[in-house]
GROMACS .gro file of C-alpha atoms in nm:
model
  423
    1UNK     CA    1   9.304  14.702   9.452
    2UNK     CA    2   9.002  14.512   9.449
    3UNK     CA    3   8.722  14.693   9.562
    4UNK     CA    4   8.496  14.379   9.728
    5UNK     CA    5   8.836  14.195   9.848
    6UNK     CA    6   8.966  14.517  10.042
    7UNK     CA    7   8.608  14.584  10.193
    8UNK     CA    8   8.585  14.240  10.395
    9UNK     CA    9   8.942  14.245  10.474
   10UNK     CA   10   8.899  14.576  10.643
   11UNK     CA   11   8.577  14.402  10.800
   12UNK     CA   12   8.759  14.088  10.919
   13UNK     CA   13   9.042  14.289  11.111
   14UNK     CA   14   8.735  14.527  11.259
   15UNK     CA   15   8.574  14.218  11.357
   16UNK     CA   16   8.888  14.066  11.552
   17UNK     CA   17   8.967  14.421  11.736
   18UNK     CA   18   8.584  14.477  11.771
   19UNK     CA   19   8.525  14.099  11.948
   20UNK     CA   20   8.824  14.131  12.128
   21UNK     CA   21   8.790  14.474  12.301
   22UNK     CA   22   8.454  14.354  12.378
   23UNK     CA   23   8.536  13.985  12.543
   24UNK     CA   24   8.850  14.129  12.705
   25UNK     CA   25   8.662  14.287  12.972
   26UNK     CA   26   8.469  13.990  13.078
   27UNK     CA   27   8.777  13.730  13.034
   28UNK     CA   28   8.696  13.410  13.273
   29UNK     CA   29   8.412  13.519  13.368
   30UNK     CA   30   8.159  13.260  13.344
   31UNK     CA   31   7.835  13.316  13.156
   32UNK     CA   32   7.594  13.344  13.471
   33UNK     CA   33   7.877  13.551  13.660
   34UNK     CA   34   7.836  13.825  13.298
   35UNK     CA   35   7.470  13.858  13.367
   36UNK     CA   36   7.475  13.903  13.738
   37UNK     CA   37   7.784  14.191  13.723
   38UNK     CA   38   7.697  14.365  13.350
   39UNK     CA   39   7.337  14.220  13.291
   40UNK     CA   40   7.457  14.179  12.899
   41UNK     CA   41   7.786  14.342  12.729
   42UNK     CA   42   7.739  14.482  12.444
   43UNK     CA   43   7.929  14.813  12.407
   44UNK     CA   44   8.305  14.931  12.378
   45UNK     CA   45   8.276  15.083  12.752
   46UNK     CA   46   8.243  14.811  12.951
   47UNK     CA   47   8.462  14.817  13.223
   48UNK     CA   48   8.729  14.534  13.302
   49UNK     CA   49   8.608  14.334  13.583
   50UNK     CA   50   8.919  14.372  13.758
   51UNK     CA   51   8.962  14.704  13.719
   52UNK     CA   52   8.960  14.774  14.059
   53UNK     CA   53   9.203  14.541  14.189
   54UNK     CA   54   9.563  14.653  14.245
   55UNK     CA   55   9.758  14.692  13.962
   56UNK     CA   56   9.992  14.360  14.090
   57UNK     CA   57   9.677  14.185  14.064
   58UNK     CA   58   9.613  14.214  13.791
   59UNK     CA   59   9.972  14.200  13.596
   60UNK     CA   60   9.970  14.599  13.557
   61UNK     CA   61   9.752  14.557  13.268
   62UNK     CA   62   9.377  14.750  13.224
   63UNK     CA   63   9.102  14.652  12.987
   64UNK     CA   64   8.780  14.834  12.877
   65UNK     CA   65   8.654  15.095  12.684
   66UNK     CA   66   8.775  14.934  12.315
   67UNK     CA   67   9.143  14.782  12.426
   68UNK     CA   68   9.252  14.516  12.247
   69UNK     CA   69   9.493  14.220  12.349
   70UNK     CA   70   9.710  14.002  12.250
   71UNK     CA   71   9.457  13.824  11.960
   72UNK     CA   72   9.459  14.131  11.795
   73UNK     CA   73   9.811  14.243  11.850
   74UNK     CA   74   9.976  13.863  11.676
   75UNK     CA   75   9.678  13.910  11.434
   76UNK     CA   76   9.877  14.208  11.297
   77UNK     CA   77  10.211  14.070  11.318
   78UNK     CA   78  10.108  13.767  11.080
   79UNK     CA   79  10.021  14.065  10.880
   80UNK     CA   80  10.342  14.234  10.880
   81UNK     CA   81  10.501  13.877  10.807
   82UNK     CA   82  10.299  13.831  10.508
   83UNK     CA   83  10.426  14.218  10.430
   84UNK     CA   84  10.765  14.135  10.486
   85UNK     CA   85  10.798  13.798  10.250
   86UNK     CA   86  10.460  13.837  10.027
   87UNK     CA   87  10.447  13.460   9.980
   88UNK     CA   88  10.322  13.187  10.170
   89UNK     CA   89  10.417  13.083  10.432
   90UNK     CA   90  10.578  12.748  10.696
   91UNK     CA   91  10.656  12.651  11.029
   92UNK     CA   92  11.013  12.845  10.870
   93UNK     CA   93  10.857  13.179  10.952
   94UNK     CA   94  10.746  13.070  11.281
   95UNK     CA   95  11.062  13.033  11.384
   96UNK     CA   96  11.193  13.379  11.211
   97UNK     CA   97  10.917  13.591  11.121
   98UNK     CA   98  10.714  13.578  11.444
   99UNK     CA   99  10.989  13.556  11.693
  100UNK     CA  100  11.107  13.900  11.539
  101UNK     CA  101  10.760  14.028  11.573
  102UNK     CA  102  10.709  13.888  11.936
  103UNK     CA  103  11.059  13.945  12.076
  104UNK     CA  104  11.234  14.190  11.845
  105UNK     CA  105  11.006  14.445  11.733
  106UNK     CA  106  10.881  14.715  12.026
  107UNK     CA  107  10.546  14.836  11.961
  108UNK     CA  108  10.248  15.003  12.156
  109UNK     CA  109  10.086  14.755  12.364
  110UNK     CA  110   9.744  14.918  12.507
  111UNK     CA  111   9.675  14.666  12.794
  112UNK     CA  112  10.038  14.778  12.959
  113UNK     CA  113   9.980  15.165  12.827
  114UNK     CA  114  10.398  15.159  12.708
  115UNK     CA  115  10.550  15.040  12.427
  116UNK     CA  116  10.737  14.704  12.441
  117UNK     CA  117  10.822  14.394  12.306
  118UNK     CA  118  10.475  14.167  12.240
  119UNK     CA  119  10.632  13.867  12.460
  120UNK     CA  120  10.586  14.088  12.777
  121UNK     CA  121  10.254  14.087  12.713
  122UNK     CA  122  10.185  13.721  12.589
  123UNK     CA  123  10.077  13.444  12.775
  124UNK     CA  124  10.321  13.145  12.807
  125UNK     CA  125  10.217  12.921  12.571
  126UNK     CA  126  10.250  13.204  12.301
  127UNK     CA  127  10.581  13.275  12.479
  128UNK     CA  128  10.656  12.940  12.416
  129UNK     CA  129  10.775  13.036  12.023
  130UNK     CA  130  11.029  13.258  12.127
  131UNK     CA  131  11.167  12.964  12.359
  132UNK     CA  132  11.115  12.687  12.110
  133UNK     CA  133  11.268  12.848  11.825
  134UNK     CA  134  11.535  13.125  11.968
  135UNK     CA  135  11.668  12.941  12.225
  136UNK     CA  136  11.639  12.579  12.209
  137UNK     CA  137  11.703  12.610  11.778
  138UNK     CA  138  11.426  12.303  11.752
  139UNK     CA  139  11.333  12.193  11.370
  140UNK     CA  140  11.026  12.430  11.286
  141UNK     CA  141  10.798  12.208  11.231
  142UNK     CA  142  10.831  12.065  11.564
  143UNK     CA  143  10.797  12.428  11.755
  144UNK     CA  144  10.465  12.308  11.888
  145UNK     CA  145  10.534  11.980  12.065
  146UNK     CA  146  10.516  12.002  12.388
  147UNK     CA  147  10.309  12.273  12.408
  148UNK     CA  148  10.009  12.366  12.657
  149UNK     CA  149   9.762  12.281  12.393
  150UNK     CA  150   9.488  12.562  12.361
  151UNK     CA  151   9.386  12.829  12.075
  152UNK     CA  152   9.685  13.062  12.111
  153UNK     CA  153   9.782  12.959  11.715
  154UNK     CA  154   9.383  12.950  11.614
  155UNK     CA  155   9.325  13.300  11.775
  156UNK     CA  156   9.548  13.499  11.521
  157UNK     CA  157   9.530  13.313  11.218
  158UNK     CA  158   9.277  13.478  10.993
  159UNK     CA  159   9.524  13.655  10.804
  160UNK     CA  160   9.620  13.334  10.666
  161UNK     CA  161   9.239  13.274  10.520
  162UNK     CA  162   9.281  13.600  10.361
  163UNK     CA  163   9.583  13.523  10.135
  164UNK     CA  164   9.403  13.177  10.049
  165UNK     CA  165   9.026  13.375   9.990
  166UNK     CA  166   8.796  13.131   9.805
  167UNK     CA  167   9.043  12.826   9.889
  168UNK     CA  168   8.950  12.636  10.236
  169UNK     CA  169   9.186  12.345  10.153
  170UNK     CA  170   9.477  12.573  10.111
  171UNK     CA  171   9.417  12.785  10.400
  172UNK     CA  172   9.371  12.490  10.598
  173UNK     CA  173   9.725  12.325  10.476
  174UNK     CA  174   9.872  12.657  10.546
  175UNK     CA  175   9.737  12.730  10.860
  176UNK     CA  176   9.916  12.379  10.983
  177UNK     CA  177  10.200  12.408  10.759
  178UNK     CA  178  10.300  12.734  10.989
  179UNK     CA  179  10.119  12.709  11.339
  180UNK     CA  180  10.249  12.363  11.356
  181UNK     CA  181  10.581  12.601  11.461
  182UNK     CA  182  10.342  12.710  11.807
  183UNK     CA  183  10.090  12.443  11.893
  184UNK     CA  184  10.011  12.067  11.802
  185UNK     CA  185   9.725  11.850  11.858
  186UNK     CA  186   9.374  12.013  11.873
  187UNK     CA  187   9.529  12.347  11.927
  188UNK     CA  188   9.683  12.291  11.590
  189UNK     CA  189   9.371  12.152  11.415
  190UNK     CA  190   9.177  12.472  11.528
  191UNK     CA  191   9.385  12.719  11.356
  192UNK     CA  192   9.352  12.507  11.016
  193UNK     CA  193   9.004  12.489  11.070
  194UNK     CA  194   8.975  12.875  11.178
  195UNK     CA  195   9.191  12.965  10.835
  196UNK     CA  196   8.949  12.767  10.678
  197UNK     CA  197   8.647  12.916  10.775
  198UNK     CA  198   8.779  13.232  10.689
  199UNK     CA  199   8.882  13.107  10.359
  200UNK     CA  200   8.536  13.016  10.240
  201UNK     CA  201   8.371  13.337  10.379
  202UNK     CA  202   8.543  13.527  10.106
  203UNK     CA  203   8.366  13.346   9.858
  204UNK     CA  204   8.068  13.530   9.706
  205UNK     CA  205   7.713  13.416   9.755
  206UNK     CA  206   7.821  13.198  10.039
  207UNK     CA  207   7.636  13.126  10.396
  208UNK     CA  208   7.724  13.075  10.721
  209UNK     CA  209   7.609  12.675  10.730
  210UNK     CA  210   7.769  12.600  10.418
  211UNK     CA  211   8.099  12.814  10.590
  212UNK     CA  212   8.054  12.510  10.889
  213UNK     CA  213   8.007  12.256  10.615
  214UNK     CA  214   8.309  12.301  10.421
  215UNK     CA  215   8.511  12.318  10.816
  216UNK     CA  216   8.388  12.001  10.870
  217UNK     CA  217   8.433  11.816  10.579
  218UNK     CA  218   8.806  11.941  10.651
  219UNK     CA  219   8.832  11.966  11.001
  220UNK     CA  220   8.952  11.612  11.171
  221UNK     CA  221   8.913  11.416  11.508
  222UNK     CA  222   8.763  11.555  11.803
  223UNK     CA  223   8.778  11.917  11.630
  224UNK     CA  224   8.538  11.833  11.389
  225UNK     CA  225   8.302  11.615  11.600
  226UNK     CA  226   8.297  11.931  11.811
  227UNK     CA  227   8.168  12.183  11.539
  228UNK     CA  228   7.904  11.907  11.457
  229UNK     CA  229   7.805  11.900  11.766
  230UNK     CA  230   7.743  12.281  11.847
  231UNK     CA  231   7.605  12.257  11.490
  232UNK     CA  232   7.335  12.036  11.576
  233UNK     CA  233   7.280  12.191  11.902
  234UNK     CA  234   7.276  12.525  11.747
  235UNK     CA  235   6.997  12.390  11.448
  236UNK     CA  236   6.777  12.321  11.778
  237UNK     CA  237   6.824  12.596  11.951
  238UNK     CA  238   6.706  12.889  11.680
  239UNK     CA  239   6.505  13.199  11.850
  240UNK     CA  240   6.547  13.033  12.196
  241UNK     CA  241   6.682  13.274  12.485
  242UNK     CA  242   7.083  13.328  12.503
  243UNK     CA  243   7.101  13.133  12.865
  244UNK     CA  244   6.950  12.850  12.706
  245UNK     CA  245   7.156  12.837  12.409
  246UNK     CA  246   7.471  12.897  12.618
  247UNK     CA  247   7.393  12.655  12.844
  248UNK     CA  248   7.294  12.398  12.546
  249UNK     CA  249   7.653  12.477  12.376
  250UNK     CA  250   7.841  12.413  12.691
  251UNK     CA  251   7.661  12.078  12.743
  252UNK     CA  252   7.802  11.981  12.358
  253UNK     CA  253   8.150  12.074  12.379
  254UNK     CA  254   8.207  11.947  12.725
  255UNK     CA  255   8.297  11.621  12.577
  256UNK     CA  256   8.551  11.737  12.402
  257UNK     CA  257   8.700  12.015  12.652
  258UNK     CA  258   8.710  11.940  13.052
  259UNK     CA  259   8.781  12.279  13.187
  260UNK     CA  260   8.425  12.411  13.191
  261UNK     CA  261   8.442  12.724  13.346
  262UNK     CA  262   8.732  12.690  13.593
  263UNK     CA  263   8.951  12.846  13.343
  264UNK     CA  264   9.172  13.061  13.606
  265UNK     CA  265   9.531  12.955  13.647
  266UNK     CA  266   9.578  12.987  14.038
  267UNK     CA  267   9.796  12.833  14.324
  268UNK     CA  268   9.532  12.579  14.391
  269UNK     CA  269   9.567  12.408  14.070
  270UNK     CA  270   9.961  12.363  14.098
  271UNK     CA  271  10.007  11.972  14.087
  272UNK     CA  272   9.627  11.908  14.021
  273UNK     CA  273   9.579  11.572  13.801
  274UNK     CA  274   9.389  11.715  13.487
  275UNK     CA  275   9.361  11.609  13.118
  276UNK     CA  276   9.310  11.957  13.022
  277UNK     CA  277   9.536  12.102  12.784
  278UNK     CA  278   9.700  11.803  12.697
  279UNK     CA  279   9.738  11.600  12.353
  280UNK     CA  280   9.447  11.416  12.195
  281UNK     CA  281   9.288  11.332  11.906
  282UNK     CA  282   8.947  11.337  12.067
  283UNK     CA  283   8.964  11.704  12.246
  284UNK     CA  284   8.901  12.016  12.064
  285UNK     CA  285   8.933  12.387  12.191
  286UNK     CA  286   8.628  12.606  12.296
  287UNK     CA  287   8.641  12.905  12.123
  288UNK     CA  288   8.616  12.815  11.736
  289UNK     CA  289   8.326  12.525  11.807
  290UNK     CA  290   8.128  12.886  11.994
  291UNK     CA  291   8.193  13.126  11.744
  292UNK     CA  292   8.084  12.929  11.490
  293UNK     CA  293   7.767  12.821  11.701
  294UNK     CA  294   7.665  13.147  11.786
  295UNK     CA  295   7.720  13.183  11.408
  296UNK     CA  296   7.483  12.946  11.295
  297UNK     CA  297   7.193  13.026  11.547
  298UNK     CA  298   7.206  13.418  11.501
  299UNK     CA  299   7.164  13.285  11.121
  300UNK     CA  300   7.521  13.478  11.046
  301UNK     CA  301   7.422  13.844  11.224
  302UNK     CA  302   7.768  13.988  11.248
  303UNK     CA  303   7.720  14.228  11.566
  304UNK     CA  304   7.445  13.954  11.757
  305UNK     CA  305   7.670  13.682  11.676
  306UNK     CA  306   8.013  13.855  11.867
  307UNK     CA  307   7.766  13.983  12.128
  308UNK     CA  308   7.604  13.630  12.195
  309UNK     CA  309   7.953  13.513  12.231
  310UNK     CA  310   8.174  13.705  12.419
  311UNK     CA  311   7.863  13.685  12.673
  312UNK     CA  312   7.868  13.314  12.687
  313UNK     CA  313   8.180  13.356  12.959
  314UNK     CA  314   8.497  13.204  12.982
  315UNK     CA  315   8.747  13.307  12.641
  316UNK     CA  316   8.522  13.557  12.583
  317UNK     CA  317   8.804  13.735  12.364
  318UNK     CA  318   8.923  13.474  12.156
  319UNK     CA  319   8.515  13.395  12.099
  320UNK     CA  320   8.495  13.746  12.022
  321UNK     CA  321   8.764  13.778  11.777
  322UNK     CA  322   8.680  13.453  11.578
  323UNK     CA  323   8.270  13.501  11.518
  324UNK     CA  324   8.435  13.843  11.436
  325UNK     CA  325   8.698  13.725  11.149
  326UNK     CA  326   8.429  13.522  10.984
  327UNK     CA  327   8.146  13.700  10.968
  328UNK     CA  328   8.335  14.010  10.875
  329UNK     CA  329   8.438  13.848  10.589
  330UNK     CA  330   8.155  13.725  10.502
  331UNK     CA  331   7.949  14.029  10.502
  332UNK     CA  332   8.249  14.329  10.411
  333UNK     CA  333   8.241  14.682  10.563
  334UNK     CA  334   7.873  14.737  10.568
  335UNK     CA  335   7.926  14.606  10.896
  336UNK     CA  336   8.116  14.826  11.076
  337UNK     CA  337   8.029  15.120  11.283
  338UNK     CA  338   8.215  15.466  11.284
  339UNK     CA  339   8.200  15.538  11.625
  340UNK     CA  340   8.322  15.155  11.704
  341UNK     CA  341   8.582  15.201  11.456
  342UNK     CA  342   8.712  15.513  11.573
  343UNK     CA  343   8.714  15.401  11.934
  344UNK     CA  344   8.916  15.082  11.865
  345UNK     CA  345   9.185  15.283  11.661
  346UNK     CA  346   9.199  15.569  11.929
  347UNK     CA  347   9.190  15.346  12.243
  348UNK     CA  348   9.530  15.089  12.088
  349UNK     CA  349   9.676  15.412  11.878
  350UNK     CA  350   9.607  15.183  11.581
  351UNK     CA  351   9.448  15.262  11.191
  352UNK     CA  352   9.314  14.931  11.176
  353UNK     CA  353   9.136  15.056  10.767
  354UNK     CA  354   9.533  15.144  10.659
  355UNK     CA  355   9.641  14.854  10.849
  356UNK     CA  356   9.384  14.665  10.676
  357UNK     CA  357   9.419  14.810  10.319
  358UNK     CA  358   9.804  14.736  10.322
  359UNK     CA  359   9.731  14.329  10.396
  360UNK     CA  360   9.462  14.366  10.134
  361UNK     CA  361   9.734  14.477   9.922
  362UNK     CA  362   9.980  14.261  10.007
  363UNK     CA  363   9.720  13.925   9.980
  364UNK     CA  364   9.665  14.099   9.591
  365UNK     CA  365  10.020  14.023   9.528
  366UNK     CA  366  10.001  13.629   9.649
  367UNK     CA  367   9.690  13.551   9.552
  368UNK     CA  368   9.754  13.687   9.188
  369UNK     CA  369  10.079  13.494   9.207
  370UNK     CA  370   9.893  13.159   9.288
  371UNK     CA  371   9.677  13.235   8.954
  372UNK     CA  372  10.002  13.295   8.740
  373UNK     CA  373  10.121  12.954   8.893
  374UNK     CA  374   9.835  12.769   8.857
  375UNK     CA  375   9.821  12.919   8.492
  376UNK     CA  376  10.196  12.774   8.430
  377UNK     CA  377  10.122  12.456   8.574
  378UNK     CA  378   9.773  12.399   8.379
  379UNK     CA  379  10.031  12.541   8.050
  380UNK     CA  380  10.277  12.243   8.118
  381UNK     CA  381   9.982  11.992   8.199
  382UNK     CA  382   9.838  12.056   7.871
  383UNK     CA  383  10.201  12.002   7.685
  384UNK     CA  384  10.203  11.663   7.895
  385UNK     CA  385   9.905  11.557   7.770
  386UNK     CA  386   9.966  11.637   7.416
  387UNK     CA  387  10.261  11.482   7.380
  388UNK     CA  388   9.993  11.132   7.380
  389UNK     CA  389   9.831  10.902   7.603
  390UNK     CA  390   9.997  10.860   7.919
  391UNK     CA  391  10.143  10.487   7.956
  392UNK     CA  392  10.017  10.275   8.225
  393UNK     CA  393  10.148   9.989   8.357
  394UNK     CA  394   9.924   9.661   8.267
  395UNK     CA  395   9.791   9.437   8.570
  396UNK     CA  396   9.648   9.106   8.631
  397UNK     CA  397   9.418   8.948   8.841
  398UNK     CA  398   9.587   8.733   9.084
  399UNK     CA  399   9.459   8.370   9.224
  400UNK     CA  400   9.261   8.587   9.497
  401UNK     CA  401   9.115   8.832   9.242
  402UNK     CA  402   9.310   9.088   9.367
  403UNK     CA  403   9.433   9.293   9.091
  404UNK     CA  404   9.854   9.258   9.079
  405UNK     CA  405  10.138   9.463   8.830
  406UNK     CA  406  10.273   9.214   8.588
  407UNK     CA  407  10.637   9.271   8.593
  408UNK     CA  408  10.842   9.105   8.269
  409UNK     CA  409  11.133   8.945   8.438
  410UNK     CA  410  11.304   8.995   8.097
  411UNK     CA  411  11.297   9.354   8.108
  412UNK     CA  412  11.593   9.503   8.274
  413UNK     CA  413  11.583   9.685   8.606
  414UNK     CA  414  11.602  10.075   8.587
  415UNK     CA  415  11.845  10.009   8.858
  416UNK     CA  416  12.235   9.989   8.862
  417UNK     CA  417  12.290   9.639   8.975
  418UNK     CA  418  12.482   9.714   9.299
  419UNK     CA  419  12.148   9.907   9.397
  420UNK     CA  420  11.857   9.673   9.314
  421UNK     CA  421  11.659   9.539   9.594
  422UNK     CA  422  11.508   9.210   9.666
  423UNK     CA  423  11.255   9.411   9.946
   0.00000   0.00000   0.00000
């Protein structure tokens, strides 16, 4: 197994469980709301700042003290997917693979202290695969029409940059290829763009602004205008004091996301006129746009980076877990604390290293398939090319100067003449 490949996947799934059992406890919260309850987050026992509610108020669930949720908890069953097919994989498995995992396979789910199926725990646009795909039998790749748009696909997607390492473009066409079987629209653009940022931080000698450079150039619409924007805020905002920079952040991606920090889904908002959450090719989610922000201005710091971010309020999770993914992958396992580690694996009754080192094993196996195909394909370019100079049709400038095929009206159509076409 390789040695470098196996130490930033076991980095990248520490850095989703660490980000996320740090944001969960400060969920919706907003960023000045953090500072006045916790003064600044930045260990495993924080406590949930609902925690003292009753338990109906807060769904039965409790947070704190290294919990994960649901990021984590899909992030592993794209894993087991991957473990279960070892190949690539489409909006196909979406509708298979992942409703099994949500609906048919009970595990431990820490939030709800029981084991269960994961679509008691998931929120209803994640629920929205089992509905989509079980019961209403839709074609895969339209699973994620009608959707509440958000990052539910981008938040557990990494795995997906792992079996693509080095390759942005393929993540990124994977990434779609399958989440387009949960979200569409931005939501869907986000997890190509996350898989893709993942992708590239595999590759050796890399930074984080050429990470954000390669996004962009493959990012599209309001998702990528979004990352340029928290880009160029974040290139002014360097050594500058975490308020400001959250505050400087929030101003750039309000354009493309309305919801600013009234992010709770209560009784008050039933029948409210809102574009939030809907469609468009000018909107992009938060969390990804953040991450890599906080990214770029903690010059790629894997522990001040997640920090920076799940204290920024509002996802603080999802923020969490995708500054997490990256820059764990970036940097490998130098980055991970024992006493986190063992926390996060004794608080969910999780190994997240064996967890990790089976994926790592499992990517091996594609990702040394994808050589042997590119190999076979390169093989049977080369025969094509030796076999001479491949013809190409002549052309001709018409009266505009445009160039036009010539076509010899002697030589017979390839067609059968019931089936040519005057079109």
């Amino acid at each position: 197994m390789p040695t470098s490949l196996r130490g930033r996947v076991r980095a990248m799934l520490h850095g989703i469980a660490l980000g996320d059992a740090l944001g969960a406890p400060v969920e919706k919260l907003s960023a000045a709301d953090i500072r006045a309850r916790y003064g600044r987050v930045t260990s495993l026992d924080a406590r949930w700042h609902k925690m003292d509610l009753p338990p109906e108020q807060r769904n039965h669930r409790i947070r704190g003290n290294g919990i994960v949720t649901d990021d984590t908890l899909m992030t592993l069953a794209l894993m087991d997917i991957y473990a279960e097919t070892n190949r690539h994989l489409d909006a196909w498995d979406m509708a298979d693979g992942m409703v099994r995992q949500i609906a048919w396979t009970p595990r431990w789910i820490p939030e709800m202290q029981r084991e269960a199926n994961l679509i008691d725990r998931l929120f209803y646009p994640e629920k929205w695969i089992f509905q989509r795909h079980q019961l209403a039998n839709c074609d895969p790749r339209q699973g994620g029409i009608g959707n509440m748009v958000n990052c539910g696909a981008a938040m557990y997607i990494a795995p997906v940059g792992v079996v693509n390492a080095c390759d942005p473009k393929a993540a990124y066409d994977e990434a779609i290829a399958f989440a387009q079987g949960h979200q569409e629209s931005f939501g869907l653009e986000a997890a190509g763009a996350f898989a893709a940022a993942v992708a590239a931080a595999f590759i050796p000698g890399i930074g984080i602004e050429q990470i954000v450079e390669r996004v962009m150039a493959l990012s599209k619409d309001g998702t990528r205008e979004a990352i340029r924007a928290i880009a160029d805020a974040a290139s002014r905002m360097t050594g500058a004091e975490h308020a400001e920079v959250v505050a400087a952040f929030h101003a750039a991606i309000a354009p493309f996301s309305p919801m600013g920090d009234d992010v709770n889904h209560t009784k008050a908002r039933a029948g409210r006129l809102s574009i939030a959450y809907q469609p468009s090719r000018l909107g992009s989610i938060e969390e990804l746009p953040l991450a890599l922000g906080f990214a770029l201005v903690n010059g790629g710091d894997f522990r001040k980076s997640i920090e920076d971010g799940i204290n920024s309020g509002r996802d603080t999770d999802s923020i969490g877990v995708m500054a997490g993914a990256i820059l764990g992958a970036l940097h490998g396992e130098k980055v991970i604390r024992e006493a986190d580690r063992q926390t996060l694996d004794s608080a969910n009754r999780l190994d997240l290293t064996a967890a990790a080192d089976r994926f790592t094993a499992t990517a091996t196996d594609i990702l040394l398939a994808d050589r042997r195909a590119r190999e076979a394909a390169e093989r049977s370019r080369d025969a094509l090319f030796e076999e001479g100079p491949l013809t190409r049709p002549s052309a001709d400038l018409s009266p505009q100067g445009e160039v036009s095929m010539r076509h010899d009206l002697a030589t017979p159509s390839p067609l059968p003449l019931g089936e040519r076409s005057s079109r």
